[in-house]
Coordinates of C-alpha atoms in Angstrom, one line a residue:
M1 CA -198.0 -99.4 27.3
T2 CA -194.9 -98.0 25.9
G3 CA -195.2 -99.1 22.5
I4 CA -196.9 -95.8 20.8
R5 CA -194.5 -93.4 22.1
G6 CA -193.5 -91.2 19.4
G7 CA -190.0 -90.0 20.6
G8 CA -189.0 -88.7 24.0
G9 CA -191.3 -85.6 24.3
V10 CA -192.5 -82.6 22.9
A11 CA -189.2 -81.5 21.8
D12 CA -188.9 -84.1 19.4
T13 CA -191.9 -83.0 17.4
N14 CA -192.8 -79.9 14.9
L15 CA -193.9 -77.4 17.4
P16 CA -196.3 -74.3 16.5
S17 CA -194.4 -71.3 16.2
A18 CA -195.9 -69.9 19.2
L19 CA -193.7 -71.9 21.5
D20 CA -190.1 -72.0 21.3
Q21 CA -187.8 -74.2 23.4
T22 CA -187.2 -71.9 26.2
D23 CA -191.2 -71.5 26.3
L24 CA -191.4 -75.2 26.7
R25 CA -188.7 -75.4 29.4
L26 CA -190.5 -72.8 31.3
L27 CA -194.1 -74.3 30.9
H28 CA -192.4 -77.8 32.2
A29 CA -191.0 -76.0 35.4
L30 CA -194.4 -74.6 35.8
Q31 CA -196.1 -78.1 35.8
V32 CA -193.7 -79.2 38.7
D33 CA -194.5 -76.1 40.7
P34 CA -197.1 -73.6 39.2
R35 CA -196.4 -71.1 42.0
A36 CA -192.5 -71.2 42.1
S37 CA -191.1 -67.5 41.8
W38 CA -189.5 -66.4 38.5
N39 CA -186.1 -65.9 40.5
E40 CA -186.4 -69.6 41.4
L41 CA -187.1 -70.9 37.9
A42 CA -184.3 -68.6 36.2
P43 CA -181.3 -70.9 36.8
V44 CA -183.3 -73.9 36.1
V45 CA -184.8 -72.8 32.5
G46 CA -181.7 -70.9 31.8
V47 CA -182.7 -67.4 31.4
D48 CA -183.1 -64.5 33.7
A49 CA -186.3 -63.7 35.7
A50 CA -187.6 -60.8 34.0
T51 CA -187.3 -62.7 30.6
L52 CA -189.6 -65.5 32.5
A53 CA -192.1 -62.9 33.9
R54 CA -192.4 -61.4 30.5
R55 CA -192.6 -64.9 28.4
W56 CA -195.3 -66.1 30.9
A57 CA -197.2 -62.7 30.5
R58 CA -197.3 -63.4 26.9
L59 CA -198.3 -67.2 27.2
D60 CA -201.2 -66.4 29.4
A61 CA -202.5 -63.2 27.4
E62 CA -202.4 -65.4 24.3
G63 CA -204.3 -68.3 25.9
L64 CA -201.4 -70.7 25.2
A65 CA -201.1 -71.7 29.2
W66 CA -203.0 -70.7 32.3
V67 CA -202.2 -71.9 36.1
T68 CA -205.3 -72.8 38.1
G69 CA -205.7 -73.4 41.9
Y70 CA -208.5 -75.8 43.1
D71 CA -210.0 -77.8 46.1
S72 CA -209.0 -81.2 45.4
S73 CA -211.1 -82.5 48.3
G74 CA -214.2 -83.3 46.8
Q75 CA -215.8 -85.9 45.1
L76 CA -215.3 -86.1 41.3
A77 CA -217.4 -87.5 38.5
L78 CA -217.6 -87.9 34.7
L79 CA -221.1 -87.4 33.1
E80 CA -221.9 -88.2 29.6
I81 CA -224.6 -85.8 28.4
E82 CA -226.9 -86.3 25.3
C83 CA -228.6 -83.1 23.9
E84 CA -230.9 -81.9 21.4
L85 CA -228.7 -81.0 18.6
A86 CA -230.2 -77.5 17.9
R87 CA -229.5 -76.8 21.7
L88 CA -226.1 -78.2 22.2
E89 CA -224.1 -75.0 22.0
Q90 CA -226.4 -73.3 24.2
V91 CA -226.2 -76.2 26.7
A92 CA -222.6 -76.1 26.7
A93 CA -222.3 -72.4 27.0
E94 CA -224.5 -72.6 30.3
M95 CA -222.5 -75.5 31.6
G96 CA -219.3 -73.6 31.1
R97 CA -220.4 -70.7 33.5
D98 CA -220.9 -73.4 36.2
R99 CA -218.1 -73.5 38.6
Q100 CA -218.6 -77.0 39.5
V101 CA -217.7 -78.0 36.0
L102 CA -214.0 -78.4 35.4
V103 CA -213.5 -79.9 32.0
L104 CA -216.2 -79.9 29.3
D105 CA -215.7 -81.6 25.7
F106 CA -217.7 -81.9 22.6
S107 CA -217.3 -85.7 21.9
S108 CA -217.9 -88.2 19.5
G109 CA -219.9 -91.5 20.0
G110 CA -223.0 -92.2 22.1
R111 CA -222.9 -88.8 24.1
D112 CA -222.6 -85.0 23.0
L113 CA -220.9 -83.7 25.7
L114 CA -218.4 -85.1 28.2
A115 CA -217.9 -83.0 31.7
L116 CA -215.8 -83.7 34.6
V117 CA -217.6 -82.3 37.7
M118 CA -216.6 -81.7 41.3
G119 CA -218.9 -81.6 44.1
R120 CA -218.5 -81.7 47.8
D121 CA -220.0 -84.9 48.2
L122 CA -222.2 -87.5 46.3
A123 CA -225.3 -85.6 47.3
E124 CA -223.9 -82.4 45.5
I125 CA -223.0 -84.4 42.6
S126 CA -226.7 -86.1 42.4
A127 CA -227.7 -82.5 42.7
Y128 CA -226.0 -81.2 40.0
A129 CA -226.8 -84.3 37.4
V130 CA -230.2 -84.4 38.2
G131 CA -231.3 -80.9 39.3
R132 CA -229.4 -78.4 37.6
L133 CA -228.5 -80.2 34.4
G134 CA -232.2 -81.4 34.4
A135 CA -233.3 -77.9 34.4
I136 CA -231.4 -76.7 31.1
E137 CA -233.3 -77.0 28.1
G138 CA -232.0 -79.2 25.6
V139 CA -230.5 -81.8 27.6
R140 CA -232.0 -85.3 27.1
A141 CA -230.2 -87.6 29.1
V142 CA -227.4 -87.9 31.5
R143 CA -225.1 -90.9 32.9
T144 CA -222.9 -90.4 35.8
H145 CA -219.6 -92.2 36.4
I146 CA -218.6 -91.7 40.1
A147 CA -214.9 -91.7 40.5
N148 CA -213.6 -94.0 43.2
E149 CA -209.8 -93.4 43.0
I150 CA -207.8 -91.0 40.9
L151 CA -204.5 -92.8 39.8
T152 CA -203.3 -89.9 37.8
D153 CA -204.7 -86.5 36.8
G154 CA -203.5 -83.5 34.8
S155 CA -201.7 -81.9 37.6
S156 CA -199.0 -84.7 37.1
W157 CA -198.8 -84.6 33.3
R158 CA -195.4 -83.1 32.0
L159 CA -194.0 -81.8 29.0
R160 CA -190.8 -83.7 29.6
T161 CA -188.5 -81.0 28.1
L162 CA -186.2 -80.6 31.1
K163 CA -183.9 -83.4 32.1
P164 CA -184.4 -85.1 35.5
A165 CA -181.4 -83.3 37.0
E166 CA -183.0 -79.8 36.1
V167 CA -186.5 -81.1 37.5
A168 CA -184.6 -81.9 40.7
R169 CA -183.4 -78.5 41.1
I170 CA -186.9 -77.2 41.5
R171 CA -187.4 -77.1 45.2
P172 CA -190.7 -78.3 46.5
P173 CA -193.4 -75.8 47.9
K174 CA -192.3 -74.6 51.3
P175 CA -194.2 -76.0 54.2
P176 CA -196.4 -74.1 56.9
R177 CA -194.2 -72.1 59.2
P178 CA -194.4 -73.5 62.7
R179 CA -196.5 -70.6 64.0
A180 CA -199.1 -70.9 61.3
A181 CA -202.4 -71.8 62.2
R182 CA -203.0 -75.7 61.5
R183 CA -206.5 -75.2 60.4
V184 CA -207.8 -72.5 57.7
D185 CA -211.2 -71.0 58.7
D186 CA -214.2 -71.4 55.9
G187 CA -214.0 -67.7 55.2
L188 CA -210.3 -67.4 54.2
R189 CA -210.6 -70.7 52.6
A190 CA -213.4 -69.8 50.3
A191 CA -211.8 -66.5 49.6
L192 CA -208.8 -68.4 48.5
E193 CA -210.4 -70.7 46.5
D194 CA -212.1 -67.7 44.4
E195 CA -209.0 -66.1 43.9
L196 CA -206.6 -69.1 43.1
W197 CA -209.4 -70.4 40.8
R198 CA -209.3 -67.3 38.5
D199 CA -205.5 -67.2 38.7
G200 CA -203.3 -69.7 40.3
R201 CA -200.4 -67.5 40.4
A202 CA -201.9 -64.4 41.8
S203 CA -199.7 -62.7 44.0
I204 CA -200.1 -62.9 48.2
A205 CA -200.2 -59.3 48.0
D206 CA -202.9 -59.0 45.3
I207 CA -204.9 -61.6 46.9
A208 CA -204.7 -59.9 50.3
Q209 CA -205.3 -56.6 48.9
R210 CA -208.7 -58.0 47.1
T211 CA -209.8 -60.2 50.2
G212 CA -208.9 -58.0 53.2
Y213 CA -206.8 -60.7 54.8
A214 CA -203.3 -60.0 56.2
P215 CA -200.7 -61.0 53.6
Q216 CA -198.8 -63.3 56.2
R217 CA -202.2 -65.0 56.7
V218 CA -203.0 -65.5 53.2
S219 CA -199.2 -67.0 52.9
D220 CA -199.6 -69.3 55.8
A221 CA -203.3 -70.6 54.6
I222 CA -202.2 -71.1 51.0
A223 CA -198.9 -73.3 52.6
T224 CA -201.1 -75.2 54.8
L225 CA -203.7 -76.2 52.3
R226 CA -200.9 -77.1 50.0
S227 CA -199.2 -79.3 52.7
T228 CA -202.4 -81.2 53.1
G229 CA -203.2 -81.9 49.5
D230 CA -206.5 -79.8 49.7
L231 CA -205.2 -77.1 47.5
V232 CA -203.8 -78.3 44.3
F233 CA -202.1 -76.3 41.4
R234 CA -201.7 -77.3 37.8
T235 CA -200.4 -75.6 34.9
D236 CA -202.2 -76.4 31.7
I237 CA -201.4 -76.0 28.0
A238 CA -203.4 -75.6 24.9
R239 CA -203.4 -78.8 23.6
A240 CA -202.5 -77.8 20.0
A241 CA -199.3 -76.3 21.3
S242 CA -198.3 -79.2 23.5
G243 CA -197.3 -81.9 20.9
W244 CA -200.4 -84.1 21.6
P245 CA -203.3 -82.9 19.6
I246 CA -205.4 -85.8 19.6
Y247 CA -207.7 -86.2 22.8
T248 CA -209.7 -89.3 23.6
W249 CA -211.6 -90.9 26.4
Y250 CA -211.4 -94.7 26.9
F251 CA -214.0 -96.5 29.3
V252 CA -212.8 -100.0 30.2
E253 CA -214.3 -103.0 31.9
A254 CA -211.3 -104.7 33.8
P255 CA -211.2 -107.0 36.5
A256 CA -210.1 -105.3 40.1
R257 CA -207.0 -107.4 40.5
I258 CA -206.0 -106.4 36.7
I259 CA -206.1 -102.7 37.5
E260 CA -204.6 -102.9 40.9
A261 CA -201.4 -104.7 39.1
A262 CA -201.2 -102.1 36.4
R263 CA -201.9 -99.2 39.0
A264 CA -197.9 -98.0 38.8
A265 CA -197.9 -98.3 35.2
I266 CA -200.7 -96.5 34.3
A267 CA -199.6 -93.5 36.2
T268 CA -196.3 -93.4 34.2
V269 CA -197.6 -93.5 30.6
P270 CA -197.1 -90.0 29.1
E271 CA -200.3 -90.2 26.9
V272 CA -202.5 -90.8 30.0
R273 CA -203.8 -87.3 31.1
L274 CA -206.2 -88.9 33.8
A275 CA -207.0 -92.0 35.0
F276 CA -209.7 -93.1 37.5
T277 CA -211.6 -96.3 38.6
A278 CA -215.1 -95.9 38.5
S279 CA -218.5 -97.1 39.9
S280 CA -220.3 -97.8 36.9
R281 CA -220.6 -100.2 34.1
Y282 CA -217.2 -99.0 33.3
N283 CA -214.6 -99.6 36.3
L284 CA -211.5 -97.7 34.6
I285 CA -211.8 -94.4 32.7
L286 CA -209.0 -92.8 30.9
A287 CA -208.3 -89.3 29.3
V288 CA -205.4 -89.7 26.7
W289 CA -203.6 -87.1 24.6
L290 CA -202.0 -88.5 21.6
R291 CA -199.6 -87.3 18.7
R292 CA -201.7 -88.5 15.9
I293 CA -204.9 -90.2 14.9
A294 CA -203.6 -93.1 13.9
D295 CA -202.2 -93.9 17.5
V296 CA -205.5 -94.4 18.7
N297 CA -205.5 -97.9 17.6
R298 CA -202.0 -98.5 18.7
F299 CA -202.7 -96.9 22.0
E300 CA -205.9 -99.4 22.4
M301 CA -203.6 -102.4 21.5
A302 CA -201.0 -101.5 24.1
L303 CA -203.6 -100.9 26.6
E304 CA -205.4 -104.2 26.3
Q305 CA -201.9 -105.9 26.3
A306 CA -201.1 -103.9 29.6
L307 CA -204.4 -104.8 31.1
Q308 CA -204.8 -108.5 30.1
G309 CA -208.4 -109.7 30.6
S310 CA -209.6 -106.1 30.1
R311 CA -212.0 -105.0 27.6
I312 CA -212.3 -101.3 25.9
A313 CA -215.9 -101.3 26.1
D314 CA -216.1 -97.8 24.4
R315 CA -214.2 -94.8 23.4
A316 CA -214.8 -91.2 22.3
V317 CA -212.7 -88.7 20.3
V318 CA -213.0 -85.2 21.7
L319 CA -213.8 -82.9 18.9
R320 CA -213.6 -79.8 20.6
I321 CA -213.0 -78.6 24.2
A322 CA -215.3 -76.0 25.6
K323 CA -213.7 -75.6 28.8
H324 CA -210.9 -76.5 30.7
M325 CA -210.6 -75.7 34.6
N326 CA -211.5 -72.0 34.5
R327 CA -211.1 -71.1 30.8
I328 CA -213.3 -71.0 28.0
V329 CA -211.5 -72.6 25.1
G330 CA -211.6 -71.8 21.7
P331 CA -211.5 -74.1 18.5
D332 CA -207.7 -73.9 18.3
T333 CA -207.6 -75.2 21.8
R334 CA -206.4 -71.6 23.4
A335 CA -208.0 -70.2 26.1
I336 CA -210.1 -67.2 25.1
G337 CA -211.5 -65.9 28.5
S338 CA -212.2 -66.8 31.9
A339 CA -215.4 -68.8 33.0
N340 CA -215.9 -66.5 36.0
S341 CA -218.9 -67.2 38.1
E342 CA -220.0 -67.0 41.5
P343 CA -218.9 -70.3 43.7
A344 CA -221.6 -73.4 43.1
H345 CA -222.1 -73.5 47.0
L346 CA -223.3 -69.8 47.0
K347 CA -225.9 -70.4 44.1
P348 CA -229.7 -70.8 45.5
D349 CA -230.0 -74.2 43.4
G350 CA -226.7 -75.7 44.4

C-alpha cells in the first residue's frame, strides 16, 4: 500500500499561501499533543511561545485548523443516507446541529450523505438511525454500518513535517496526580465533554470559571480521562490546506484472516484517515485522503494488492464536507462556524 505515496509529506507539495512551513510544523506538533502548552512546543517548532500563540489564533480564526476533545468510549457507526434532492441541504443542516454526528459528508455514488455517528451503545445508534433521522423530512433511506473495531482514526493522522527526533521531544500528557480521584463523577465529566467539544484547547482556568468546578479538580479530571482513553483530543486541518485534497470512502469485502494480517499495515498508510471493521455487508471501511484524483485508481490497486483475496465492493468520492467534529465546514473545506448544540443525551428524543 505504499505505491501511491507522492513524496515524503505535505512539505513536498505546493501549499496554499495560507500555510507556511512554521504553520505546518506547529500543526504537526499539535497533532501529537493537541493540548501541549506553547512553552512546551516552542523549542520543537523553532519559534517562541508568543509567536505560536499568535499563529494558532490566526489558524483557528480563519478556520484552517481546530482542536476537539471528545468521549471515545461509545459506539461508532457509519450511516449511508439517501435524501430527496430538493431537501438535501436542509437535511444536512439539521443533522449538522446534532451532537451525535461527528462527520457529515456530501457523497457521490449510491448515497447522498455519509455520516459518522457516535452513541453510548447500539440502542442509541438505533434510536438515532430509526427515530431521529426517520423524523427528518426528506430522508428516504438509511443504511447503518456498525463499527466493530477501529484500526486507525483521524486522531492518529499526521502531517509529517516534523522529523521523528523532533516528534520525540514532545512529551506525552502528564498522568493524573497520585492524589487525583480515580473516578470522574458524571456531572463533571459531562461538563468537561461539553467544554472540550466546543474548544479542545480551552484553558483549565476558563473551564473552571464557566463550569463552577475548582481548577485543580478540572485538571485532575482531564488527566484521568485522558489516561484511560475515554477522552481523546485531535487537531484537524482544513483538507484543502493539508496537501491531501481528495477525500474518498472505500467499502471492502475481505476475509477476516486477511484483515487481521494487514491490521498493522493499514494503520501506517498515510493516506488512510479512518479504518474500521464493520458488522455489515462490508467488513472493512476506510476513509482516505489523496493528493490528486488520479490517485484513486492507484490507491485501489495498492489496497487490493495488500489485501489479497479482498474486493472493493463500493467507493464514494466526497463532494463536500458539511461537518467535521464540532465545526460546520464551508465549500473551501475551512471551518466557518461551530456546530454548538445541547448534548444529545439531554434531548427529549435522544
